[in-house]
Amino acid sequence: MINLLPKNKLKYSIKKIMNNKIKNFNQPPSKKNSLGPIIIALIIVVLAATAYFLYPQLFGHKKSAQENHITPAAPVTITYISNQPLVDAGDGAVNRLNNIINTFTKQTGINVERVIPPQSVVTYSDIGLYLKDTLKSGQSVFDITMVDGPWTGMFAPYLLDLTPYFKDRLKDFFPDLIANATVDERLVAMPYFQDMTVLFYRTDLLEKYGYENPPQTWDELEQMAKVIQSGERKTNSKFWGYVWAANESESLTCTALGLQASYGGGTIIDNGKITVNNPEAIKAFTKATGWIGTISPVSVLQSSESDILTTWQNGNAAFMQSWPGSFAMGANSVISGDYQITALPSGGFKHSGVYGGEYLGIDKRTAHPKEAAMFLQYLSSPAVQKERAREDLWSPVLPALYSDPDLAKAQPVYEFISSDIFSQGVARPGSQAGNVYDQLANAYFSDIHAILAKQISAPAGLAKLESQLHEITGLPIATK
């Protein structure tokens, strides 16, 4: 057995032997000590091997945590506040999200705690105020927060710039979604799922009245709606040509903004200037006012999106403006199999739906920015985006997925939604309006509602709205 030297003497012994070896190098060997060099060499090898294991740094080798018996750091936990109870109560979507989170933890070792707002938070407006107040507070409550599309500017001062984490992937997303999440050249949130207003139409009625394709312009929709309504009224007095939500709410903001943009009348704020009062916008809302009481019931002025969906499901309309999520709602109704969806008509400028959906952002104060960004990268990955679309109809934010045949097999609506349709949208101006978006939206849908209700003319109503928005935002008015 070889007795190893104590560690505190090992370095000294190696050095001493090497020095003696160098000192005696030029002395002639005698017969008496001719075996000396061999014995010395063996000793050096043994001592060097021992040193390698006890002092690996001498040889450029770093021990692993396991070799050094170092206990790994405790797993990181990040918190994610979700609005899921507001939109998925009673179905399996929450469980499916939890499964997605658990898979992320298994793959990365990063724990994710999903938290929900207090019970007093029951609407989107409530959660917006709650999240804003929490972000403004002096205490970090969550690492990752949901961000509704119009909130990007309002939340921007409190959110981390995600550009460094996503710069190599930005080209994979719908460009307009990225633009809406970019405030002062900072990417403050990443798209999680998207939505867009679209046109539903009755395929059986278009065929019955000799139309081969759905309307491409608002003029065509008006003409087709009149013909179909006139014919159907002979057996159904409740039938209308076109139904849409026009009550005083954010639904009307979406409906009106898409119409205005389709005529080239602006998107409320363009390049930092107010754009609501111009000939194209006047033309758009004059057209829509003419629909009330002719091809659309007067009741749309008080109708919510769920109200018009009921009219549609009962077979009492030829066309409806809604969101793709409504597609499945007609599967068990009297119109089952007799409808499809397409892009909203053009006013002569472009087809223009309005984006909905949700983003996710990271609180600037997070102690775990890298881990939080990894979770966002995971949720926006093709695999997770595809799973959410197939299981829960959460439309992907990645255009490439719309050509995947698995989506249409799982959700029939994807037979008719293409990346082209979802590329023809506009975002509400939250990124430019910032903290005053809610005031801006209230003024917008209130004044547009007054125009549609014929309480004020389109020119006078839009002039009034322009002045209000200038006062609310402090932004200049675009030159007409």
GROMACS .gro file of C-alpha atoms in nm:
model
  480
    1MET     CA    1   0.000   0.000   0.000
    2ILE     CA    2   0.118   0.352  -0.078
    3ASN     CA    3   0.072   0.601   0.204
    4LEU     CA    4  -0.023   0.936   0.053
    5LEU     CA    5   0.127   1.255   0.190
    6PRO     CA    6  -0.095   1.499   0.373
    7LYS     CA    7  -0.231   1.767   0.145
    8ASN     CA    8  -0.037   2.045   0.317
    9LYS     CA    9   0.293   1.871   0.235
   10LEU     CA   10   0.214   1.746  -0.112
   11LYS     CA   11   0.296   2.061  -0.309
   12TYR     CA   12   0.620   2.107  -0.110
   13SER     CA   13   0.733   1.744  -0.173
   14ILE     CA   14   0.678   1.764  -0.547
   15LYS     CA   15   0.866   2.090  -0.564
   16LYS     CA   16   1.158   1.953  -0.357
   17ILE     CA   17   1.197   1.640  -0.568
   18MET     CA   18   1.183   1.838  -0.891
   19ASN     CA   19   1.447   2.082  -0.760
   20ASN     CA   20   1.678   1.799  -0.657
   21LYS     CA   21   1.630   1.638  -0.995
   22ILE     CA   22   1.731   1.955  -1.173
   23LYS     CA   23   2.029   2.008  -0.934
   24ASN     CA   24   2.172   1.659  -0.994
   25PHE     CA   25   2.094   1.651  -1.366
   26ASN     CA   26   2.457   1.714  -1.476
   27GLN     CA   27   2.629   1.491  -1.215
   28PRO     CA   28   2.761   1.157  -1.355
   29PRO     CA   29   2.577   0.855  -1.217
   30SER     CA   30   2.763   0.602  -1.012
   31LYS     CA   31   2.708   0.229  -1.019
   32LYS     CA   32   2.590   0.246  -0.660
   33ASN     CA   33   2.299   0.477  -0.732
   34SER     CA   34   2.219   0.377  -1.095
   35LEU     CA   35   1.864   0.278  -0.992
   36GLY     CA   36   1.807   0.613  -0.824
   37PRO     CA   37   1.659   0.795  -1.124
   38ILE     CA   38   1.407   0.516  -1.183
   39ILE     CA   39   1.290   0.518  -0.822
   40ILE     CA   40   1.267   0.897  -0.823
   41ALA     CA   41   1.062   0.890  -1.147
   42LEU     CA   42   0.815   0.642  -0.998
   43ILE     CA   43   0.774   0.858  -0.689
   44ILE     CA   44   0.708   1.163  -0.907
   45VAL     CA   45   0.437   0.976  -1.104
   46VAL     CA   46   0.261   0.863  -0.785
   47LEU     CA   47   0.274   1.208  -0.629
   48ALA     CA   48   0.155   1.375  -0.952
   49ALA     CA   49  -0.141   1.137  -0.981
   50THR     CA   50  -0.234   1.209  -0.622
   51ALA     CA   51  -0.208   1.582  -0.683
   52TYR     CA   52  -0.435   1.555  -0.989
   53PHE     CA   53  -0.721   1.424  -0.778
   54LEU     CA   54  -0.661   1.648  -0.478
   55TYR     CA   55  -0.562   1.966  -0.666
   56PRO     CA   56  -0.713   1.940  -1.017
   57GLN     CA   57  -0.675   2.316  -1.068
   58LEU     CA   58  -0.297   2.265  -1.095
   59PHE     CA   59  -0.361   2.075  -1.416
   60GLY     CA   60  -0.636   2.298  -1.559
   61HIS     CA   61  -0.917   2.061  -1.458
   62LYS     CA   62  -1.225   2.195  -1.279
   63LYS     CA   63  -1.423   1.959  -1.065
   64SER     CA   64  -1.795   1.920  -1.123
   65ALA     CA   65  -2.048   2.005  -0.853
   66GLN     CA   66  -2.098   1.633  -0.798
   67GLU     CA   67  -1.721   1.568  -0.757
   68ASN     CA   68  -1.694   1.852  -0.507
   69HIS     CA   69  -2.020   1.752  -0.339
   70ILE     CA   70  -2.170   2.099  -0.401
   71THR     CA   71  -2.546   2.117  -0.340
   72PRO     CA   72  -2.724   2.270  -0.645
   73ALA     CA   73  -2.909   2.599  -0.595
   74ALA     CA   74  -3.277   2.581  -0.507
   75PRO     CA   75  -3.511   2.571  -0.812
   76VAL     CA   76  -3.634   2.908  -0.935
   77THR     CA   77  -4.006   2.983  -0.907
   78ILE     CA   78  -4.171   3.246  -1.126
   79THR     CA   79  -4.527   3.371  -1.087
   80TYR     CA   80  -4.768   3.426  -1.374
   81ILE     CA   81  -5.097   3.611  -1.334
   82SER     CA   82  -5.363   3.483  -1.570
   83ASN     CA   83  -5.713   3.594  -1.659
   84GLN     CA   84  -5.820   3.240  -1.743
   85PRO     CA   85  -6.101   3.216  -1.486
   86LEU     CA   86  -6.267   3.510  -1.661
   87VAL     CA   87  -6.278   3.346  -2.002
   88ASP     CA   88  -6.258   2.972  -1.943
   89ALA     CA   89  -6.465   2.912  -1.632
   90GLY     CA   90  -6.635   2.575  -1.641
   91ASP     CA   91  -6.432   2.406  -1.916
   92GLY     CA   92  -6.104   2.217  -1.934
   93ALA     CA   93  -5.887   2.499  -2.067
   94VAL     CA   94  -5.748   2.585  -1.724
   95ASN     CA   95  -5.643   2.225  -1.667
   96ARG     CA   96  -5.483   2.215  -2.010
   97LEU     CA   97  -5.288   2.532  -1.932
   98ASN     CA   98  -5.172   2.379  -1.606
   99ASN     CA   99  -5.050   2.074  -1.799
  100ILE     CA  100  -4.854   2.299  -2.034
  101ILE     CA  101  -4.696   2.473  -1.735
  102ASN     CA  102  -4.605   2.138  -1.576
  103THR     CA  103  -4.437   2.026  -1.898
  104PHE     CA  104  -4.227   2.345  -1.898
  105THR     CA  105  -4.118   2.274  -1.541
  106LYS     CA  106  -4.017   1.918  -1.629
  107GLN     CA  107  -3.814   2.039  -1.924
  108THR     CA  108  -3.637   2.329  -1.750
  109GLY     CA  109  -3.658   2.275  -1.375
  110ILE     CA  110  -3.820   2.621  -1.345
  111ASN     CA  111  -4.135   2.623  -1.134
  112VAL     CA  112  -4.427   2.837  -1.249
  113GLU     CA  113  -4.693   2.945  -1.004
  114ARG     CA  114  -5.009   3.057  -1.183
  115VAL     CA  115  -5.201   3.312  -0.978
  116ILE     CA  116  -5.541   3.463  -1.045
  117PRO     CA  117  -5.686   3.806  -0.967
  118PRO     CA  118  -5.900   3.862  -0.655
  119GLN     CA  119  -6.265   3.760  -0.669
  120SER     CA  120  -6.366   4.125  -0.698
  121VAL     CA  121  -6.205   4.134  -1.045
  122VAL     CA  122  -6.482   4.013  -1.276
  123THR     CA  123  -6.443   4.200  -1.608
  124TYR     CA  124  -6.163   4.293  -1.846
  125SER     CA  125  -6.187   4.654  -1.729
  126ASP     CA  126  -6.151   4.539  -1.369
  127ILE     CA  127  -5.846   4.328  -1.441
  128GLY     CA  128  -5.686   4.610  -1.640
  129LEU     CA  129  -5.716   4.848  -1.347
  130TYR     CA  130  -5.602   4.583  -1.098
  131LEU     CA  131  -5.292   4.494  -1.299
  132LYS     CA  132  -5.202   4.857  -1.361
  133ASP     CA  133  -5.233   4.944  -0.991
  134THR     CA  134  -5.026   4.638  -0.898
  135LEU     CA  135  -4.751   4.725  -1.147
  136LYS     CA  136  -4.743   5.083  -1.015
  137SER     CA  137  -4.716   4.968  -0.654
  138GLY     CA  138  -4.387   4.947  -0.470
  139GLN     CA  139  -4.407   4.570  -0.439
  140SER     CA  140  -4.347   4.308  -0.705
  141VAL     CA  141  -4.639   4.066  -0.692
  142PHE     CA  142  -4.583   3.862  -1.008
  143ASP     CA  143  -4.309   3.808  -1.264
  144ILE     CA  144  -4.528   3.769  -1.573
  145THR     CA  145  -4.856   3.945  -1.645
  146MET     CA  146  -5.121   3.920  -1.910
  147VAL     CA  147  -5.147   4.232  -2.126
  148ASP     CA  148  -5.458   4.297  -2.335
  149GLY     CA  149  -5.385   4.447  -2.677
  150PRO     CA  150  -5.491   4.805  -2.590
  151TRP     CA  151  -5.290   4.802  -2.265
  152THR     CA  152  -4.940   4.786  -2.414
  153GLY     CA  153  -4.883   5.161  -2.390
  154MET     CA  154  -5.043   5.186  -2.046
  155PHE     CA  155  -4.826   4.905  -1.900
  156ALA     CA  156  -4.508   4.990  -2.094
  157PRO     CA  157  -4.331   5.191  -1.817
  158TYR     CA  158  -4.348   4.890  -1.585
  159LEU     CA  159  -4.248   4.613  -1.825
  160LEU     CA  160  -3.912   4.471  -1.924
  161ASP     CA  161  -3.780   4.521  -2.279
  162LEU     CA  162  -3.803   4.174  -2.435
  163THR     CA  163  -3.603   4.255  -2.748
  164PRO     CA  164  -3.282   4.079  -2.630
  165TYR     CA  165  -3.473   3.757  -2.567
  166PHE     CA  166  -3.674   3.751  -2.892
  167LYS     CA  167  -3.468   3.942  -3.148
  168ASP     CA  168  -3.392   3.624  -3.345
  169ARG     CA  169  -3.759   3.520  -3.357
  170LEU     CA  170  -3.946   3.843  -3.427
  171LYS     CA  171  -3.982   3.763  -3.797
  172ASP     CA  172  -4.186   3.453  -3.703
  173PHE     CA  173  -4.479   3.658  -3.564
  174PHE     CA  174  -4.749   3.864  -3.734
  175PRO     CA  175  -4.576   4.201  -3.786
  176ASP     CA  176  -4.874   4.408  -3.671
  177LEU     CA  177  -4.884   4.222  -3.340
  178ILE     CA  178  -4.518   4.301  -3.277
  179ALA     CA  179  -4.571   4.664  -3.379
  180ASN     CA  180  -4.855   4.698  -3.128
  181ALA     CA  181  -4.630   4.564  -2.851
  182THR     CA  182  -4.346   4.803  -2.934
  183VAL     CA  183  -4.355   5.127  -2.736
  184ASP     CA  184  -4.075   5.385  -2.766
  185GLU     CA  185  -3.868   5.124  -2.949
  186ARG     CA  186  -3.904   4.878  -2.661
  187LEU     CA  187  -4.073   4.541  -2.705
  188VAL     CA  188  -4.280   4.543  -2.388
  189ALA     CA  189  -4.487   4.227  -2.444
  190MET     CA  190  -4.506   3.919  -2.662
  191PRO     CA  191  -4.820   3.795  -2.842
  192TYR     CA  192  -4.971   3.491  -2.673
  193PHE     CA  193  -5.283   3.432  -2.881
  194GLN     CA  194  -5.473   3.648  -3.125
  195ASP     CA  195  -5.820   3.722  -3.250
  196MET     CA  196  -5.972   3.937  -3.523
  197THR     CA  197  -6.316   4.055  -3.627
  198VAL     CA  198  -6.439   3.865  -3.936
  199LEU     CA  199  -6.751   3.828  -4.150
  200PHE     CA  200  -6.980   3.528  -4.109
  201TYR     CA  201  -7.205   3.448  -4.406
  202ARG     CA  202  -7.474   3.194  -4.491
  203THR     CA  203  -7.350   2.971  -4.772
  204ASP     CA  204  -7.696   2.823  -4.837
  205LEU     CA  205  -7.855   3.165  -4.881
  206LEU     CA  206  -7.581   3.295  -5.108
  207GLU     CA  207  -7.638   2.992  -5.331
  208LYS     CA  208  -8.016   3.031  -5.311
  209TYR     CA  209  -7.999   3.390  -5.435
  210GLY     CA  210  -7.738   3.331  -5.701
  211TYR     CA  211  -7.421   3.464  -5.536
  212GLU     CA  212  -7.106   3.263  -5.598
  213ASN     CA  213  -6.883   3.443  -5.348
  214PRO     CA  214  -6.919   3.643  -5.028
  215PRO     CA  215  -6.907   4.024  -5.056
  216GLN     CA  216  -6.569   4.187  -5.111
  217THR     CA  217  -6.683   4.545  -5.045
  218TRP     CA  218  -6.932   4.710  -4.813
  219ASP     CA  219  -7.137   4.816  -5.114
  220GLU     CA  220  -7.163   4.454  -5.221
  221LEU     CA  221  -7.262   4.345  -4.870
  222GLU     CA  222  -7.534   4.608  -4.858
  223GLN     CA  223  -7.674   4.504  -5.197
  224MET     CA  224  -7.665   4.131  -5.119
  225ALA     CA  225  -7.814   4.181  -4.771
  226LYS     CA  226  -8.108   4.374  -4.920
  227VAL     CA  227  -8.184   4.104  -5.179
  228ILE     CA  228  -8.157   3.812  -4.934
  229GLN     CA  229  -8.351   3.994  -4.662
  230SER     CA  230  -8.633   4.078  -4.903
  231GLY     CA  231  -8.662   3.717  -5.013
  232GLU     CA  232  -8.644   3.563  -4.666
  233ARG     CA  233  -8.893   3.807  -4.518
  234LYS     CA  234  -9.164   3.634  -4.722
  235THR     CA  235  -9.152   3.344  -4.476
  236ASN     CA  236  -8.960   3.491  -4.180
  237SER     CA  237  -9.048   3.840  -4.060
  238LYS     CA  238  -8.759   3.835  -3.809
  239PHE     CA  239  -8.494   3.800  -4.077
  240TRP     CA  240  -8.226   4.067  -4.127
  241GLY     CA  241  -7.952   4.110  -4.381
  242TYR     CA  242  -7.665   4.208  -4.149
  243VAL     CA  243  -7.623   4.202  -3.770
  244TRP     CA  244  -7.338   4.356  -3.570
  245ALA     CA  245  -7.277   4.481  -3.216
  246ALA     CA  246  -7.327   4.858  -3.192
  247ASN     CA  247  -7.399   4.913  -2.823
  248GLU     CA  248  -7.191   5.167  -2.632
  249SER     CA  249  -6.899   4.944  -2.541
  250GLU     CA  250  -6.553   4.833  -2.648
  251SER     CA  251  -6.727   4.605  -2.899
  252LEU     CA  252  -6.831   4.916  -3.093
  253THR     CA  253  -6.473   5.045  -3.077
  254CYS     CA  254  -6.366   4.731  -3.264
  255THR     CA  255  -6.656   4.739  -3.510
  256ALA     CA  256  -6.620   5.109  -3.589
  257LEU     CA  257  -6.240   5.111  -3.608
  258GLY     CA  258  -6.239   4.829  -3.862
  259LEU     CA  259  -6.499   5.008  -4.075
  260GLN     CA  260  -6.315   5.340  -4.057
  261ALA     CA  261  -5.981   5.181  -4.149
  262SER     CA  262  -6.135   4.990  -4.441
  263TYR     CA  263  -6.224   5.323  -4.604
  264GLY     CA  264  -5.879   5.467  -4.539
  265GLY     CA  265  -6.012   5.697  -4.269
  266GLY     CA  266  -5.729   5.629  -4.023
  267THR     CA  267  -5.695   5.421  -3.710
  268ILE     CA  268  -5.781   5.691  -3.450
  269ILE     CA  269  -5.412   5.770  -3.388
  270ASP     CA  270  -5.165   5.746  -3.675
  271ASN     CA  271  -4.801   5.846  -3.637
  272GLY     CA  272  -4.880   6.039  -3.321
  273LYS     CA  273  -5.171   6.237  -3.470
  274ILE     CA  274  -5.547   6.217  -3.424
  275THR     CA  275  -5.719   6.074  -3.736
  276VAL     CA  276  -6.096   6.053  -3.701
  277ASN     CA  277  -6.234   6.354  -3.885
  278ASN     CA  278  -6.167   6.324  -4.256
  279PRO     CA  279  -6.370   6.260  -4.575
  280GLU     CA  280  -6.305   5.884  -4.568
  281ALA     CA  281  -6.416   5.842  -4.207
  282ILE     CA  282  -6.725   6.054  -4.274
  283LYS     CA  283  -6.809   5.831  -4.570
  284ALA     CA  284  -6.766   5.515  -4.360
  285PHE     CA  285  -6.999   5.622  -4.081
  286THR     CA  286  -7.253   5.776  -4.313
  287LYS     CA  287  -7.270   5.436  -4.485
  288ALA     CA  288  -7.313   5.249  -4.156
  289THR     CA  289  -7.582   5.489  -4.035
  290GLY     CA  290  -7.782   5.399  -4.346
  291TRP     CA  291  -7.784   5.032  -4.246
  292ILE     CA  292  -7.973   5.096  -3.922
  293GLY     CA  293  -8.339   5.011  -3.977
  294THR     CA  294  -8.280   4.890  -4.335
  295ILE     CA  295  -8.053   4.583  -4.345
  296SER     CA  296  -7.981   4.590  -3.970
  297PRO     CA  297  -8.239   4.612  -3.691
  298VAL     CA  298  -8.251   4.929  -3.482
  299SER     CA  299  -8.191   4.700  -3.185
  300VAL     CA  300  -7.823   4.658  -3.283
  301LEU     CA  301  -7.768   4.995  -3.116
  302GLN     CA  302  -7.830   4.818  -2.784
  303SER     CA  303  -7.702   4.475  -2.885
  304SER     CA  304  -7.397   4.305  -2.740
  305GLU     CA  305  -7.191   4.047  -2.925
  306SER     CA  306  -7.381   3.767  -2.752
  307ASP     CA  307  -7.715   3.924  -2.855
  308ILE     CA  308  -7.633   3.924  -3.225
  309LEU     CA  309  -7.489   3.574  -3.200
  310THR     CA  310  -7.830   3.454  -3.080
  311THR     CA  311  -7.995   3.618  -3.381
  312TRP     CA  312  -7.743   3.447  -3.608
  313GLN     CA  313  -7.780   3.103  -3.448
  314ASN     CA  314  -8.157   3.124  -3.482
  315GLY     CA  315  -8.119   3.160  -3.857
  316ASN     CA  316  -8.235   3.522  -3.866
  317ALA     CA  317  -7.945   3.688  -4.051
  318ALA     CA  318  -7.752   3.650  -4.376
  319PHE     CA  319  -7.432   3.817  -4.250
  320MET     CA  320  -7.280   3.878  -3.907
  321GLN     CA  321  -6.966   4.051  -3.784
  322SER     CA  322  -6.805   3.862  -3.496
  323TRP     CA  323  -6.491   3.681  -3.377
  324PRO     CA  324  -6.375   3.337  -3.501
  325GLY     CA  325  -6.449   3.190  -3.159
  326SER     CA  326  -6.819   3.222  -3.245
  327PHE     CA  327  -6.780   2.969  -3.526
  328ALA     CA  328  -6.835   2.664  -3.309
  329MET     CA  329  -7.144   2.823  -3.152
  330GLY     CA  330  -7.353   2.748  -3.461
  331ALA     CA  331  -7.260   2.380  -3.479
  332ASN     CA  332  -7.575   2.265  -3.297
  333SER     CA  333  -7.810   2.534  -3.427
  334VAL     CA  334  -8.056   2.549  -3.718
  335ILE     CA  335  -7.780   2.684  -3.945
  336SER     CA  336  -7.532   2.403  -3.875
  337GLY     CA  337  -7.321   2.335  -4.183
  338ASP     CA  338  -7.462   2.633  -4.374
  339TYR     CA  339  -7.213   2.909  -4.290
  340GLN     CA  340  -6.850   3.009  -4.332
  341ILE     CA  341  -6.630   3.304  -4.246
  342THR     CA  342  -6.413   3.540  -4.447
  343ALA     CA  343  -6.238   3.875  -4.416
  344LEU     CA  344  -6.454   4.180  -4.351
  345PRO     CA  345  -6.538   4.377  -4.665
  346SER     CA  346  -6.326   4.664  -4.793
  347GLY     CA  347  -6.446   5.023  -4.806
  348GLY     CA  348  -6.223   5.076  -5.108
  349PHE     CA  349  -5.898   5.103  -4.916
  350LYS     CA  350  -5.846   4.754  -4.770
  351HIS     CA  351  -6.006   4.462  -4.585
  352SER     CA  352  -5.969   4.548  -4.221
  353GLY     CA  353  -6.055   4.343  -3.917
  354VAL     CA  354  -5.954   4.456  -3.568
  355TYR     CA  355  -5.714   4.255  -3.355
  356GLY     CA  356  -5.813   4.108  -3.023
  357GLY     CA  357  -5.615   3.848  -2.834
  358GLU     CA  358  -5.365   3.874  -2.552
  359TYR     CA  359  -4.999   3.945  -2.482
  360LEU     CA  360  -4.768   3.857  -2.195
  361GLY     CA  361  -4.516   4.092  -2.035
  362ILE     CA  362  -4.251   4.072  -1.762
  363ASP     CA  363  -4.246   4.304  -1.462
  364LYS     CA  364  -3.929   4.516  -1.463
  365ARG     CA  365  -3.872   4.433  -1.096
  366THR     CA  366  -3.856   4.056  -1.146
  367ALA     CA  367  -3.565   3.879  -0.981
  368HIS     CA  368  -3.573   3.618  -1.257
  369PRO     CA  369  -3.584   3.791  -1.598
  370LYS     CA  370  -3.406   3.509  -1.783
  371GLU     CA  371  -3.636   3.238  -1.646
  372ALA     CA  372  -3.947   3.449  -1.711
  373ALA     CA  373  -3.833   3.509  -2.069
  374MET     CA  374  -3.777   3.135  -2.113
  375PHE     CA  375  -4.140   3.077  -2.014
  376LEU     CA  376  -4.260   3.334  -2.268
  377GLN     CA  377  -4.042   3.173  -2.535
  378TYR     CA  378  -4.199   2.840  -2.448
  379LEU     CA  379  -4.558   2.967  -2.464
  380SER     CA  380  -4.495   3.129  -2.802
  381SER     CA  381  -4.319   2.822  -2.944
  382PRO     CA  382  -4.481   2.646  -3.244
  383ALA     CA  383  -4.557   2.333  -3.041
  384VAL     CA  384  -4.745   2.513  -2.762
  385GLN     CA  385  -4.916   2.754  -3.002
  386LYS     CA  386  -5.041   2.459  -3.207
  387GLU     CA  387  -5.165   2.275  -2.900
  388ARG     CA  388  -5.361   2.576  -2.773
  389ALA     CA  389  -5.517   2.630  -3.116
  390ARG     CA  390  -5.618   2.265  -3.154
  391GLU     CA  391  -5.754   2.225  -2.803
  392ASP     CA  392  -5.901   2.564  -2.719
  393LEU     CA  393  -5.922   2.766  -3.043
  394TRP     CA  394  -5.664   3.015  -2.919
  395SER     CA  395  -5.552   3.132  -3.262
  396PRO     CA  396  -5.174   3.121  -3.314
  397VAL     CA  397  -4.958   3.432  -3.334
  398LEU     CA  398  -4.727   3.252  -3.580
  399PRO     CA  399  -4.843   3.279  -3.947
  400ALA     CA  400  -4.671   2.954  -4.048
  401LEU     CA  401  -4.906   2.744  -3.833
  402TYR     CA  402  -5.213   2.836  -4.040
  403SER     CA  403  -5.098   2.603  -4.315
  404ASP     CA  404  -5.083   2.308  -4.074
  405PRO     CA  405  -5.363   2.062  -4.170
  406ASP     CA  406  -5.387   1.937  -3.810
  407LEU     CA  407  -5.553   2.264  -3.707
  408ALA     CA  408  -5.847   2.226  -3.948
  409LYS     CA  409  -5.891   1.863  -3.843
  410ALA     CA  410  -5.920   1.966  -3.480
  411GLN     CA  411  -6.111   2.295  -3.526
  412PRO     CA  412  -6.326   2.336  -3.841
  413VAL     CA  413  -6.292   2.716  -3.828
  414TYR     CA  414  -5.931   2.681  -3.944
  415GLU     CA  415  -6.059   2.556  -4.279
  416PHE     CA  416  -6.154   2.919  -4.347
  417ILE     CA  417  -5.900   3.122  -4.147
  418SER     CA  418  -5.574   3.183  -4.323
  419SER     CA  419  -5.265   3.379  -4.234
  420ASP     CA  420  -5.370   3.621  -4.510
  421ILE     CA  421  -5.697   3.703  -4.331
  422PHE     CA  422  -5.518   3.751  -4.001
  423SER     CA  423  -5.263   3.975  -4.170
  424GLN     CA  424  -5.533   4.223  -4.271
  425GLY     CA  425  -5.599   4.375  -3.935
  426VAL     CA  426  -5.552   4.693  -3.737
  427ALA     CA  427  -5.482   4.729  -3.367
  428ARG     CA  428  -5.660   4.964  -3.133
  429PRO     CA  429  -5.428   5.258  -3.055
  430GLY     CA  430  -5.332   5.156  -2.702
  431SER     CA  431  -4.958   5.163  -2.773
  432GLN     CA  432  -4.982   5.533  -2.863
  433ALA     CA  433  -5.258   5.638  -2.624
  434GLY     CA  434  -5.086   5.495  -2.316
  435ASN     CA  435  -5.256   5.573  -1.984
  436VAL     CA  436  -5.549   5.754  -2.147
  437TYR     CA  437  -5.661   5.467  -2.370
  438ASP     CA  438  -5.976   5.400  -2.165
  439GLN     CA  439  -6.078   5.767  -2.186
  440LEU     CA  440  -6.007   5.769  -2.558
  441ALA     CA  441  -6.209   5.453  -2.619
  442ASN     CA  442  -6.506   5.580  -2.416
  443ALA     CA  443  -6.514   5.903  -2.616
  444TYR     CA  444  -6.478   5.714  -2.944
  445PHE     CA  445  -6.755   5.457  -2.901
  446SER     CA  446  -6.989   5.712  -2.739
  447ASP     CA  447  -6.962   5.961  -3.026
  448ILE     CA  448  -6.979   5.691  -3.294
  449HIS     CA  449  -7.290   5.553  -3.124
  450ALA     CA  450  -7.449   5.897  -3.135
  451ILE     CA  451  -7.378   5.917  -3.509
  452LEU     CA  452  -7.526   5.571  -3.575
  453ALA     CA  453  -7.834   5.660  -3.367
  454LYS     CA  454  -7.878   5.972  -3.585
  455GLN     CA  455  -7.844   6.200  -3.284
  456ILE     CA  456  -7.576   6.393  -3.471
  457SER     CA  457  -7.450   6.388  -3.830
  458ALA     CA  458  -7.129   6.212  -3.922
  459PRO     CA  459  -6.941   6.538  -4.007
  460ALA     CA  460  -7.049   6.712  -3.686
  461GLY     CA  461  -7.000   6.404  -3.470
  462LEU     CA  462  -6.649   6.336  -3.598
  463ALA     CA  463  -6.549   6.700  -3.557
  464LYS     CA  464  -6.665   6.681  -3.195
  465LEU     CA  465  -6.478   6.353  -3.145
  466GLU     CA  466  -6.160   6.496  -3.294
  467SER     CA  467  -6.164   6.784  -3.046
  468GLN     CA  468  -6.226   6.548  -2.753
  469LEU     CA  469  -5.943   6.315  -2.846
  470HIS     CA  470  -5.704   6.605  -2.891
  471GLU     CA  471  -5.791   6.723  -2.540
  472ILE     CA  472  -5.765   6.373  -2.388
  473THR     CA  473  -5.435   6.276  -2.547
  474GLY     CA  474  -5.267   6.611  -2.604
  475LEU     CA  475  -5.176   6.485  -2.952
  476PRO     CA  476  -5.195   6.707  -3.261
  477ILE     CA  477  -5.470   6.667  -3.519
  478ALA     CA  478  -5.372   6.521  -3.855
  479THR     CA  479  -5.396   6.751  -4.154
  480LYS     CA  480  -5.701   6.661  -4.360
   0.00000   0.00000   0.00000
